Amino acid sequence: MQEFSLAGKRGLVVGVANEQSIAWGCAQQMHAMGAELVMSCVNEKAQQFVAPLAERVNAPLIVCNVEQEGCVQNLVSNAISHLGKIDFIVHSVAWAPLDDLHGRVTDTSAEGFLRAMRISCHSFAELVRCCEPHLSASASLMTMSYLGADEAVEHYGMMGPVKAALESVVRYMAAELGPNGHRVHAISPGPVPTRAASGLQDFDQLMQKAVERSPLRRLVTLQEIGNLAVFLASDASSGMTGQTLYIDGGYHIVN
């Protein structure tokens, strides 16, 4: 159906790390459904892995470290020079210092907590603010969360409160931007073996638990996560905003 197509839509996919990253899964499916893309990666080291992927979807690749002053604005300016307007954003950026991540939330350092919030949460608000003058009337803005935002997941540590803040940002931004027709969502995938997830302690056990307990008895795929992003970017989801949508094989209903 035409409502599910992304033909003629243009979007920015932020935070592609490699072929195993969620952002790449989204970019692949969006490209397959007809979208024109601009992609970003965090630094020159990541660029060597992401550049061949960007070529596969005919997307300009821009280096953007969201911690660096002016970098997000530069990313948006470059994206607009290629796209002209923005119909959707996929924000897939998260980081926390390992010492804080592997310890108790009670023991987290102020510096580490603030950096994690800056990179993983506030960068979404900053990105949308910079893009806002260039958003189409029905633009769809997406970020990535996890079940640990809503429940105390073992070994997820400080990222739980950070993702909880991110989901709250999604709700407030949905309320603020809704009158202009813009929609905001958080996608909450189950555990997938990405480079970022490998920093979590005992992540293999977390994936095994998901396989054993989720109703579908398996992990979700990057393609499935990308398909959800396609739906949220398409006109088929035009009546939805402000939600956290789980794509985890049903694990969130039984955990």
Coordinates of C-alpha atoms in Angstrom, one line a residue:
M1 CA 0.0 0.0 0.0
Q2 CA 1.2 3.5 -0.8
E3 CA 0.9 4.6 2.9
F4 CA 3.7 2.2 3.8
S5 CA 6.1 3.4 1.1
L6 CA 9.0 5.8 1.8
A7 CA 9.3 6.8 -1.8
G8 CA 10.0 10.5 -2.0
K9 CA 10.8 10.8 1.8
R10 CA 14.2 12.0 3.0
G11 CA 15.8 11.2 6.3
L12 CA 18.8 11.4 8.6
V13 CA 20.1 8.2 10.2
V14 CA 22.5 9.1 13.1
G15 CA 24.8 6.8 14.9
V16 CA 25.7 4.0 12.4
A17 CA 28.7 2.1 13.8
N18 CA 29.1 -1.0 11.6
E19 CA 27.1 -3.7 9.8
Q20 CA 25.7 -5.0 13.2
S21 CA 24.3 -1.6 14.4
I22 CA 20.6 -1.0 14.8
A23 CA 21.0 2.3 12.9
W24 CA 22.3 0.3 9.9
G25 CA 19.3 -2.1 10.1
C26 CA 17.0 0.9 9.9
A27 CA 19.0 2.5 7.0
Q28 CA 18.8 -0.7 5.0
Q29 CA 15.1 -1.1 5.3
M30 CA 14.3 2.6 4.7
H31 CA 16.5 2.6 1.6
A32 CA 14.7 -0.6 0.4
M33 CA 11.4 1.2 0.8
G34 CA 12.5 4.1 -1.4
A35 CA 13.8 6.7 1.1
E36 CA 16.7 9.0 0.4
L37 CA 19.2 9.1 3.3
V38 CA 22.1 10.9 4.9
M39 CA 24.0 8.9 7.5
S40 CA 26.4 9.8 10.3
C41 CA 29.1 8.0 12.3
V42 CA 30.9 9.1 15.4
N43 CA 34.5 9.5 14.2
E44 CA 37.1 8.7 11.6
K45 CA 37.8 5.3 13.1
A46 CA 34.1 4.3 12.6
Q47 CA 34.1 5.9 9.2
Q48 CA 36.2 3.1 7.7
F49 CA 33.5 0.6 8.6
V50 CA 30.5 2.7 7.8
A51 CA 31.6 4.3 4.5
P52 CA 31.1 1.0 2.5
L53 CA 27.6 0.7 4.0
A54 CA 26.7 4.3 3.1
E55 CA 27.7 3.5 -0.5
R56 CA 25.4 0.6 -0.5
V57 CA 22.4 2.8 0.2
N58 CA 23.7 5.8 -1.8
A59 CA 23.9 7.9 1.3
P60 CA 26.4 10.7 2.0
L61 CA 28.3 9.9 5.3
I62 CA 29.1 12.7 7.8
V63 CA 31.2 12.3 10.8
C64 CA 29.5 13.7 14.0
N65 CA 30.6 13.4 17.6
V66 CA 27.6 14.8 19.4
E67 CA 29.9 15.9 22.3
Q68 CA 31.8 18.3 20.2
E69 CA 30.5 21.9 20.0
G70 CA 28.8 22.7 16.8
C71 CA 29.0 19.2 15.4
V72 CA 25.3 18.5 15.5
Q73 CA 24.5 21.8 13.7
N74 CA 27.2 20.9 11.1
L75 CA 25.6 17.5 10.6
V76 CA 22.2 19.0 10.0
S77 CA 23.5 21.7 7.7
N78 CA 25.3 19.1 5.6
A79 CA 22.2 16.9 5.6
I80 CA 20.0 19.7 4.4
S81 CA 22.4 20.6 1.6
H82 CA 21.9 17.0 0.3
L83 CA 18.2 16.5 1.2
G84 CA 16.6 19.9 1.1
K85 CA 14.1 18.9 3.8
I86 CA 13.8 16.1 6.5
D87 CA 10.8 13.8 6.7
F88 CA 12.3 11.5 9.4
I89 CA 15.2 11.1 11.8
V90 CA 16.6 8.0 13.3
H91 CA 18.7 8.7 16.4
S92 CA 20.7 5.7 17.6
V93 CA 23.4 7.2 19.8
A94 CA 24.3 5.9 23.3
W95 CA 27.4 5.7 25.5
A96 CA 28.4 5.4 29.1
P97 CA 31.8 5.0 30.7
L98 CA 32.5 1.4 31.5
D99 CA 33.5 1.9 35.1
D100 CA 30.1 3.6 35.8
L101 CA 28.2 1.2 33.6
H102 CA 29.6 -1.9 35.3
G103 CA 29.0 -0.6 38.8
R104 CA 26.0 0.3 40.9
V105 CA 23.9 3.3 39.9
T106 CA 24.4 4.4 43.5
D107 CA 28.1 4.6 42.9
T108 CA 28.1 6.4 39.5
S109 CA 30.3 9.4 39.2
A110 CA 28.7 12.8 38.4
E111 CA 31.0 13.2 35.4
G112 CA 30.2 9.8 34.0
F113 CA 26.5 10.2 34.5
L114 CA 26.4 13.7 32.9
R115 CA 28.4 12.5 29.9
A116 CA 26.0 9.5 29.4
M117 CA 23.0 11.8 29.6
R118 CA 24.6 14.3 27.2
I119 CA 25.4 11.7 24.6
S120 CA 22.6 9.3 25.0
C121 CA 19.7 11.5 25.8
H122 CA 20.1 15.3 25.3
S123 CA 21.7 14.7 21.9
F124 CA 18.3 13.7 20.6
A125 CA 16.7 16.9 21.8
E126 CA 19.6 18.9 20.3
L127 CA 19.4 17.1 17.0
V128 CA 15.6 17.7 16.7
R129 CA 16.0 21.4 17.7
C130 CA 18.6 21.9 14.9
C131 CA 16.4 20.0 12.4
E132 CA 13.1 21.6 13.3
P133 CA 13.2 24.5 10.8
H134 CA 13.8 21.9 8.0
L135 CA 11.2 19.3 9.1
S136 CA 8.3 18.5 6.7
A137 CA 4.8 18.9 8.0
S138 CA 4.4 15.2 9.0
A139 CA 8.0 14.5 10.0
S140 CA 8.6 11.4 12.2
L141 CA 11.4 11.5 14.8
M142 CA 12.7 8.3 16.3
T143 CA 15.2 7.3 19.0
M144 CA 16.3 4.0 20.5
S145 CA 15.5 2.9 24.1
Y146 CA 15.5 -0.4 26.0
L147 CA 13.4 -2.2 28.6
G148 CA 15.9 -1.1 31.3
A149 CA 14.2 2.4 31.1
D150 CA 11.1 0.9 32.7
E151 CA 12.5 -1.9 34.8
A152 CA 15.6 -2.6 36.8
V153 CA 17.4 -4.9 34.4
E154 CA 20.5 -6.6 35.9
H155 CA 23.8 -5.3 34.6
Y156 CA 22.1 -2.4 32.6
G157 CA 23.1 0.0 35.4
M158 CA 23.2 3.7 34.8
M159 CA 21.9 3.3 31.2
G160 CA 18.5 2.5 32.8
P161 CA 18.0 6.0 34.3
V162 CA 19.4 7.6 31.1
K163 CA 17.0 5.7 28.8
A164 CA 14.1 6.5 31.2
A165 CA 15.0 10.2 30.7
L166 CA 15.2 9.7 27.0
E167 CA 11.7 8.2 26.9
S168 CA 10.4 11.1 29.0
V169 CA 12.0 13.5 26.5
V170 CA 10.2 11.7 23.7
R171 CA 6.8 12.3 25.5
Y172 CA 7.5 16.0 26.1
M173 CA 8.8 16.6 22.6
A174 CA 5.7 14.8 21.1
A175 CA 3.5 17.2 23.1
E176 CA 5.5 20.2 22.0
L177 CA 5.9 19.4 18.4
G178 CA 2.6 17.7 17.8
P179 CA 0.7 21.0 16.9
N180 CA 3.1 21.3 13.9
G181 CA 2.3 17.8 12.8
H182 CA 5.6 16.3 13.9
R183 CA 5.6 12.9 15.6
V184 CA 8.1 11.5 18.1
H185 CA 8.7 7.9 19.2
A186 CA 11.1 5.7 21.0
I187 CA 11.8 2.2 19.6
S188 CA 12.7 -0.3 22.3
P189 CA 14.3 -3.4 20.8
G190 CA 15.2 -6.5 22.7
P191 CA 18.9 -7.4 23.1
V192 CA 20.7 -7.7 19.8
P193 CA 24.5 -8.3 19.5
T194 CA 25.7 -4.8 18.5
R195 CA 29.1 -3.3 19.3
A196 CA 27.5 -0.9 21.9
A197 CA 25.7 -3.8 23.6
S198 CA 29.0 -5.7 24.0
G199 CA 30.0 -3.2 26.7
L200 CA 27.3 -4.5 29.0
Q201 CA 28.4 -7.0 31.6
D202 CA 27.1 -10.6 31.0
F203 CA 25.3 -9.5 27.8
D204 CA 25.4 -13.1 26.4
Q205 CA 23.3 -14.1 29.4
L206 CA 20.9 -11.3 28.8
M207 CA 20.4 -12.5 25.2
Q208 CA 20.0 -16.1 26.3
K209 CA 17.3 -15.1 28.9
A210 CA 15.5 -13.2 26.1
V211 CA 15.5 -16.3 23.9
E212 CA 14.3 -18.6 26.8
R213 CA 11.5 -16.3 28.1
S214 CA 10.2 -14.2 25.3
P215 CA 6.9 -15.6 23.8
L216 CA 8.6 -15.9 20.3
R217 CA 11.6 -17.7 21.9
R218 CA 14.1 -15.9 19.8
L219 CA 16.0 -12.6 19.4
V220 CA 14.6 -10.0 17.0
T221 CA 16.6 -9.1 13.9
L222 CA 18.0 -5.8 12.6
Q223 CA 15.7 -6.2 9.7
E224 CA 12.7 -6.4 12.0
I225 CA 13.8 -3.3 13.9
G226 CA 14.3 -1.5 10.6
N227 CA 10.8 -2.5 9.5
L228 CA 9.3 -0.9 12.6
A229 CA 11.3 2.3 11.8
V230 CA 10.0 2.2 8.2
F231 CA 6.4 2.0 9.6
L232 CA 7.0 4.9 11.9
A233 CA 8.5 7.0 9.2
S234 CA 5.7 6.2 6.8
D235 CA 2.3 7.8 6.4
A236 CA 0.7 4.6 7.7
S237 CA 1.6 5.7 11.3
S238 CA 0.4 9.3 10.9
G239 CA -2.0 9.0 13.8
M240 CA 0.6 7.9 16.4
T241 CA 3.0 9.9 18.5
G242 CA 4.7 10.0 21.9
Q243 CA 5.0 6.2 22.4
T244 CA 7.7 3.7 23.3
L245 CA 7.2 0.8 20.9
Y246 CA 8.7 -2.5 22.0
I247 CA 10.1 -4.9 19.4
D248 CA 11.5 -7.7 21.6
G249 CA 9.6 -10.9 20.7
G250 CA 7.2 -10.0 23.5
Y251 CA 9.8 -10.2 26.3
H252 CA 8.5 -7.1 28.0
I253 CA 5.1 -8.7 28.8
V254 CA 6.6 -11.6 30.7
N255 CA 9.8 -10.3 32.3

